[in-house]
PDB file of C-alpha atoms in Angstrom:
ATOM      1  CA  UNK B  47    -185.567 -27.501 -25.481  1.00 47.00           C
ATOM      2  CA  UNK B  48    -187.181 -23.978 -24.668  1.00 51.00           C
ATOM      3  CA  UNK B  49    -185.651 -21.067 -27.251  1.00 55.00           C
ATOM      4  CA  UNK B  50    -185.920 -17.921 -25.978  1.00 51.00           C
ATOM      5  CA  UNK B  51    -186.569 -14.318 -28.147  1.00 54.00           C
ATOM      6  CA  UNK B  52    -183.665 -12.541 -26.691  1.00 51.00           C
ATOM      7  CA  UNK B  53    -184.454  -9.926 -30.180  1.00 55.00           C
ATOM      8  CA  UNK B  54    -188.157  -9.395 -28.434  1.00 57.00           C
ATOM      9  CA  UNK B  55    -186.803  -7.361 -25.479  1.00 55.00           C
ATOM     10  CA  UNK B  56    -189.533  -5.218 -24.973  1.00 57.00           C
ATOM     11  CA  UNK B  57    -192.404  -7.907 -24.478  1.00 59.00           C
ATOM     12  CA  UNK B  58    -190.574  -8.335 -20.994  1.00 57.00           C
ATOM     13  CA  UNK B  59    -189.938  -4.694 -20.038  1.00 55.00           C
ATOM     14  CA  UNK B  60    -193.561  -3.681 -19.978  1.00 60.00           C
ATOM     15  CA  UNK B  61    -196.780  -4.386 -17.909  1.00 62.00           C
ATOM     16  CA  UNK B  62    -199.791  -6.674 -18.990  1.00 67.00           C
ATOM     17  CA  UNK B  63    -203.409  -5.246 -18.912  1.00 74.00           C
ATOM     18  CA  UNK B  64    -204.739  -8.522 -18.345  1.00 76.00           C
ATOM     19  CA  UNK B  65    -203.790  -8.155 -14.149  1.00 76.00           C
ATOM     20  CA  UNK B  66    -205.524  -4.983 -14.002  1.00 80.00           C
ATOM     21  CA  UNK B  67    -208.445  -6.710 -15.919  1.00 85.00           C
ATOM     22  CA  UNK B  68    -208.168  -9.654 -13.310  1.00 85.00           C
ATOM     23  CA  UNK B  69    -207.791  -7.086 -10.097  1.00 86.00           C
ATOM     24  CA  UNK B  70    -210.730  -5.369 -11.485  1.00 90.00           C
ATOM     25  CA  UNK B  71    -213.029  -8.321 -11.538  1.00 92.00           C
ATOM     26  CA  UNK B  72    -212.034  -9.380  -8.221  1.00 91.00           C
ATOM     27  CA  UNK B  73    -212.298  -5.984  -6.718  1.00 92.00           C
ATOM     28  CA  UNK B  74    -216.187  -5.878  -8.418  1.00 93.00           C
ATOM     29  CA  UNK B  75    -216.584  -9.913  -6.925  1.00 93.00           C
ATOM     30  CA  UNK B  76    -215.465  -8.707  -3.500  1.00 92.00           C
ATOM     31  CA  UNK B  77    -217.246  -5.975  -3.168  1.00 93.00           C
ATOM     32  CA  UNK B  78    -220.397  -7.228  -4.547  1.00 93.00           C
ATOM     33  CA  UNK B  79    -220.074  -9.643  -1.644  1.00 90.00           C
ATOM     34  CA  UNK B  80    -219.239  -7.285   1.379  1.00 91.00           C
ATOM     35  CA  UNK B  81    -222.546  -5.613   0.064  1.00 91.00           C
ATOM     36  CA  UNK B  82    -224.436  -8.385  -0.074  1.00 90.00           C
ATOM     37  CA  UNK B  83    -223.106  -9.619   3.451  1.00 88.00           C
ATOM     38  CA  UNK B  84    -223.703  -6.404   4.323  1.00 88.00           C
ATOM     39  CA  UNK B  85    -227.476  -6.037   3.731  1.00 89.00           C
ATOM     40  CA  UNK B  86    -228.134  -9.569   5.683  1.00 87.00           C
ATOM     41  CA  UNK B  87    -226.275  -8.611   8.437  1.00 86.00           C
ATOM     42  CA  UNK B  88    -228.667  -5.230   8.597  1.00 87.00           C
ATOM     43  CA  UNK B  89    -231.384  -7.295   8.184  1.00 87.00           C
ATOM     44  CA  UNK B  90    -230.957 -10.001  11.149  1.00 83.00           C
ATOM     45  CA  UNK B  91    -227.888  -8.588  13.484  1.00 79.00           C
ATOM     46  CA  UNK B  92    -227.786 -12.543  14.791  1.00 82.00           C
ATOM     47  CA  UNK B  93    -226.798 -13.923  11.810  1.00 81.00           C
ATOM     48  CA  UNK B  94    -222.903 -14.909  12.511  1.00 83.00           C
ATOM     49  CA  UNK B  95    -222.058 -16.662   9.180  1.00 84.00           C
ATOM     50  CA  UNK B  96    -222.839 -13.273   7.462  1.00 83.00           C
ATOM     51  CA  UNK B  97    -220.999 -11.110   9.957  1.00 85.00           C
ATOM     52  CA  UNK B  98    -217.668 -13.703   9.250  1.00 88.00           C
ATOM     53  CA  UNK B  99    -218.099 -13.513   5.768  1.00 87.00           C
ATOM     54  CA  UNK B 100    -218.182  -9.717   5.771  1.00 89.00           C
ATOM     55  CA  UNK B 101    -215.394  -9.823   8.035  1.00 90.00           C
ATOM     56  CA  UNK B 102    -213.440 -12.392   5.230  1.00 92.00           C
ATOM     57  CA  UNK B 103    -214.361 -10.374   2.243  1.00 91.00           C
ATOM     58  CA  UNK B 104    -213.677  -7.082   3.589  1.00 92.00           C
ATOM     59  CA  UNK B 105    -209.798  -8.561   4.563  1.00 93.00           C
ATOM     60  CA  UNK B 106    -210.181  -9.514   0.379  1.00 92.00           C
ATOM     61  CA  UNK B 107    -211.456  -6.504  -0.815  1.00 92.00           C
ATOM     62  CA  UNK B 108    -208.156  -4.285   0.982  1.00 93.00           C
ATOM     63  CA  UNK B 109    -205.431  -6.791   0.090  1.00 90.00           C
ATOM     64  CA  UNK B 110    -207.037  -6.513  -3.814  1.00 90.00           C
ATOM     65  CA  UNK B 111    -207.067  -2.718  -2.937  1.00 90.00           C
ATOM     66  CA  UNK B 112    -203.688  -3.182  -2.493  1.00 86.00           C
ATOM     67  CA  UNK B 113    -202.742  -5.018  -5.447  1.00 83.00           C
ATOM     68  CA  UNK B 114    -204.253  -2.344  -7.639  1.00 85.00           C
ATOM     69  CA  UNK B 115    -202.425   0.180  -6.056  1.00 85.00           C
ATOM     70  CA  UNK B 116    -199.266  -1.508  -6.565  1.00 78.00           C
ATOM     71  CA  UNK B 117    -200.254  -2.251 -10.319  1.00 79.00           C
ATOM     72  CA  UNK B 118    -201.075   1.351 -10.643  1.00 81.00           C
ATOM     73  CA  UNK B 119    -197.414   2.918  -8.756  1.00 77.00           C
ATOM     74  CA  UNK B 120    -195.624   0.078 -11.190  1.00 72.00           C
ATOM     75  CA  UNK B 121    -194.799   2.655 -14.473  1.00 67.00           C
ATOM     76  CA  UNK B 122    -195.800   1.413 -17.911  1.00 70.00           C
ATOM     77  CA  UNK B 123    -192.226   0.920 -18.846  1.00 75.00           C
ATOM     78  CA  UNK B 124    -190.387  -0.481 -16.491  1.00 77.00           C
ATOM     79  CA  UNK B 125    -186.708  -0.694 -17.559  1.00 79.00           C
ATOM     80  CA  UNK B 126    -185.547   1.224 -20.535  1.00 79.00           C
ATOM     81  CA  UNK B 127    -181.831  -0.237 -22.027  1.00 79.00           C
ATOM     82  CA  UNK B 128    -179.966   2.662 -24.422  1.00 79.00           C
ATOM     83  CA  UNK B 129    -178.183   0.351 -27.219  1.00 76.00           C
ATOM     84  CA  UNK B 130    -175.349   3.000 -28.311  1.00 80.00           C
ATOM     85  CA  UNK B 131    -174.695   4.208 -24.630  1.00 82.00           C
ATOM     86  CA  UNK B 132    -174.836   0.665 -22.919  1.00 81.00           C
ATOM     87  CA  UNK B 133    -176.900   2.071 -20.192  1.00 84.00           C
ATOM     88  CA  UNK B 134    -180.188   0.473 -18.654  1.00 85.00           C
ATOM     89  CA  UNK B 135    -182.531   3.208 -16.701  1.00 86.00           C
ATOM     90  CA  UNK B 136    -185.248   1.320 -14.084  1.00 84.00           C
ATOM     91  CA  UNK B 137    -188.196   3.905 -14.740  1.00 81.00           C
ATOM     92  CA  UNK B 138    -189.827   4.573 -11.449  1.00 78.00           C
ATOM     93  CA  UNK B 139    -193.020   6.358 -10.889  1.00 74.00           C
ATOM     94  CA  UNK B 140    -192.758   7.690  -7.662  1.00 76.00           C
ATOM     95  CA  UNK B 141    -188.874   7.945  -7.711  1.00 79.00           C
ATOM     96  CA  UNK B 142    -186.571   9.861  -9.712  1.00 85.00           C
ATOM     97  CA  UNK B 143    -185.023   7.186 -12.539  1.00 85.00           C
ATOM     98  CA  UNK B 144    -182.235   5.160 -12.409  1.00 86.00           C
ATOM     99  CA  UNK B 145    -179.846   5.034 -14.524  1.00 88.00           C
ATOM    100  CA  UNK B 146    -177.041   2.463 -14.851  1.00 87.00           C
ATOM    101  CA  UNK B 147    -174.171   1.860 -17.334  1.00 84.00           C
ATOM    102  CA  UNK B 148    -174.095  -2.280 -17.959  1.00 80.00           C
ATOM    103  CA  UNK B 149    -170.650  -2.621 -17.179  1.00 82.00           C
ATOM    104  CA  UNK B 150    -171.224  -1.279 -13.502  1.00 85.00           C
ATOM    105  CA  UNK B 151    -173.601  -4.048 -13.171  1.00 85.00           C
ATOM    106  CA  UNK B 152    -172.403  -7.102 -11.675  1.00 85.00           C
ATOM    107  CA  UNK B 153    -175.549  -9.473 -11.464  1.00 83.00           C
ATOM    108  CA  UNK B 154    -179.223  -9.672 -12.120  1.00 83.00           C
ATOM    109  CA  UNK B 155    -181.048 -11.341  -9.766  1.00 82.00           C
ATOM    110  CA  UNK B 156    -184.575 -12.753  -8.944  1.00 78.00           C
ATOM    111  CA  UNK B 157    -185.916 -14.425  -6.030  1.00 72.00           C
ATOM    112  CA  UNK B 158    -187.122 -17.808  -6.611  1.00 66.00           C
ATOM    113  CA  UNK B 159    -188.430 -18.804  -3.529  1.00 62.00           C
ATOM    114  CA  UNK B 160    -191.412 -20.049  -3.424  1.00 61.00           C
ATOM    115  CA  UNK B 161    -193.165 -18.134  -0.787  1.00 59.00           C
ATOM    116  CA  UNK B 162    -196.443 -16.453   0.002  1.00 59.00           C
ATOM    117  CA  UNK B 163    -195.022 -12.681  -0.213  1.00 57.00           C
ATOM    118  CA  UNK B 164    -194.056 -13.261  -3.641  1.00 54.00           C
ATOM    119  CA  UNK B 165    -197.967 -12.425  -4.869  1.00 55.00           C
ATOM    120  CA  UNK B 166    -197.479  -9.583  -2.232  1.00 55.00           C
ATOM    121  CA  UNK B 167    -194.226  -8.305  -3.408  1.00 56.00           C
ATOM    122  CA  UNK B 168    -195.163  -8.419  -7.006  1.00 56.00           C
ATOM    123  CA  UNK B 169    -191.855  -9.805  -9.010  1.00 69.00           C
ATOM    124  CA  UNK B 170    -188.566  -7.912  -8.058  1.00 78.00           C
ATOM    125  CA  UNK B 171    -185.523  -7.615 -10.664  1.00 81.00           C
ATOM    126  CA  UNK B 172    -182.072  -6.583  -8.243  1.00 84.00           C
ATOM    127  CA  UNK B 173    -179.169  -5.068 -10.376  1.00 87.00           C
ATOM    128  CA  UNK B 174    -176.519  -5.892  -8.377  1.00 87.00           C
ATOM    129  CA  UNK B 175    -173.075  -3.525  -8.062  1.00 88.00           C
ATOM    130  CA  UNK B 176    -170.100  -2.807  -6.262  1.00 89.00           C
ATOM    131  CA  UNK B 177    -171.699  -0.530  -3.909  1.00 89.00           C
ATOM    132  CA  UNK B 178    -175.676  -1.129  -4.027  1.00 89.00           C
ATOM    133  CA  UNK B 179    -178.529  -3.231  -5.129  1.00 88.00           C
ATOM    134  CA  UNK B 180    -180.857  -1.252  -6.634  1.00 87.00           C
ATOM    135  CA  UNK B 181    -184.521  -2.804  -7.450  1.00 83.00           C
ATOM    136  CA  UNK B 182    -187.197  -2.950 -10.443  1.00 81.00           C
ATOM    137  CA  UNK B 183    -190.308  -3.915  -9.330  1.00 76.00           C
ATOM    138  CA  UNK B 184    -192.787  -5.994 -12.189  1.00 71.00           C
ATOM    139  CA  UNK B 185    -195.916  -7.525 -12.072  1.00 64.00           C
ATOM    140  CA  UNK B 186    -194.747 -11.096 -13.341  1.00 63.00           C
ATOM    141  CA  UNK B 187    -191.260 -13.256 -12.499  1.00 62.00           C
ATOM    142  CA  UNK B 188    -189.001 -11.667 -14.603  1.00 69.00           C
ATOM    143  CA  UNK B 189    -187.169 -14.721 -15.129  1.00 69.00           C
ATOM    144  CA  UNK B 190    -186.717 -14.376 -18.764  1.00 68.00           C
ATOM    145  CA  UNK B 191    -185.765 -10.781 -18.346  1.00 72.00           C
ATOM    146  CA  UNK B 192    -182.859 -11.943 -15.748  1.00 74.00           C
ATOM    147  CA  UNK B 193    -181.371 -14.144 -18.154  1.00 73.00           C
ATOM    148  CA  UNK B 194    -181.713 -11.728 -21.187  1.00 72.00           C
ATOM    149  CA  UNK B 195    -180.133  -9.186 -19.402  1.00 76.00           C
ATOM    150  CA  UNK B 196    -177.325 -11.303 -17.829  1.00 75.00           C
ATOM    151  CA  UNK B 197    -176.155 -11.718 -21.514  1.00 76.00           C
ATOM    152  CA  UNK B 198    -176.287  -8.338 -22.129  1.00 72.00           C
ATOM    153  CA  UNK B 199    -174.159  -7.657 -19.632  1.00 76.00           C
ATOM    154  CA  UNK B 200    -171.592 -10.158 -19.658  1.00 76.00           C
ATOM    155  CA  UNK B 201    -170.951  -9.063 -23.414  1.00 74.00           C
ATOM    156  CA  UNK B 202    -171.503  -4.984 -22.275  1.00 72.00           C
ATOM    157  CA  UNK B 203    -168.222  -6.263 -19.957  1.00 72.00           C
ATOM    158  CA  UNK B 204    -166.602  -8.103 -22.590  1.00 73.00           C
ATOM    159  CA  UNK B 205    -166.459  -4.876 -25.198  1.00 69.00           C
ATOM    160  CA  UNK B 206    -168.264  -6.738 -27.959  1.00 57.00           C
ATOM    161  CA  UNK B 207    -170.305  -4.707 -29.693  1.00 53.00           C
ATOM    162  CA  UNK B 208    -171.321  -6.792 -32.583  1.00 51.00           C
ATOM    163  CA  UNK B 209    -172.567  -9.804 -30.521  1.00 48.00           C
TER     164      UNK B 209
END
């Protein structure tokens, strides 16, 4: 049976190097090849296999563009969760915060379908209430996170404050 560290909340709150590390290298990869493609394709106009693989690598090279950017917009912290006030604020870095009192909450969602847009669309936490879902956006599945703060809540509701 998995245990999980419900004490070691933070590990799941915050971004991991390691994908800018990995978005770096392929960014470097990429472009190394578009260059390379690049310099055949200036040297012998005919040659069609270069021309498709600058055409492939160039379609890599944005959509890893892309996925920097979206690291880099993602704030260090993403969710910050007041103990004494029983309040969670989603940090945004673009946006003005978020802040939400645990007992307004209703749900915390993922999506778990196994789709293509979920590289795209990064790892999505929904706090779900009464009137409106508002979103977290993470690097990872914040699976763990989900269930973590499901437990929070469901106590937050049921007024314990020593559980």
């Amino acid at each position: 049976m998995k245990k999980y560290d419900f004490n070691d909340f933070d590990k799941y709150t915050k971004k991991d190097k390691i994908y800018l590390i990995f978005y770096l290298i392929m960014l470097g990869i990429s472009l190394s090849l578009v260059v390379l493609n690049a310099v055949v394709v200036a040297l012998s106009a005919s040659n069609y296999t270069s021309i498709a693989f600058l055409v492939i690598f160039s379609i890599i090279l944005l959509f890893v563009s892309y996925l920097i950017f979206n690291y880099l917009i993602v704030p260090k912290e993403v969710l910050t969760l007041d103990y004494q006030n029983e309040t969670i604020t989603i940090n945004n870095r673009l946006l003005p915060s978020i802040t939400l009192t645990l007992k307004d909450i209703d749900e915390v969602r993922i999506t778990d379908k196994k789709m293509i847009f979920n590289v795209v669309s990064l790892g999505n936490l929904y706090f779900v209430t009464k009137d409106k879902v508002y979103k977290a956006k993470y690097l990872i599945s914040p699976k763990y996170l989900s269930i973590t703060l499901n437990i929070y809540i469901n106590v937050a509701k049921e007024g314990n404050k020593n559980a």
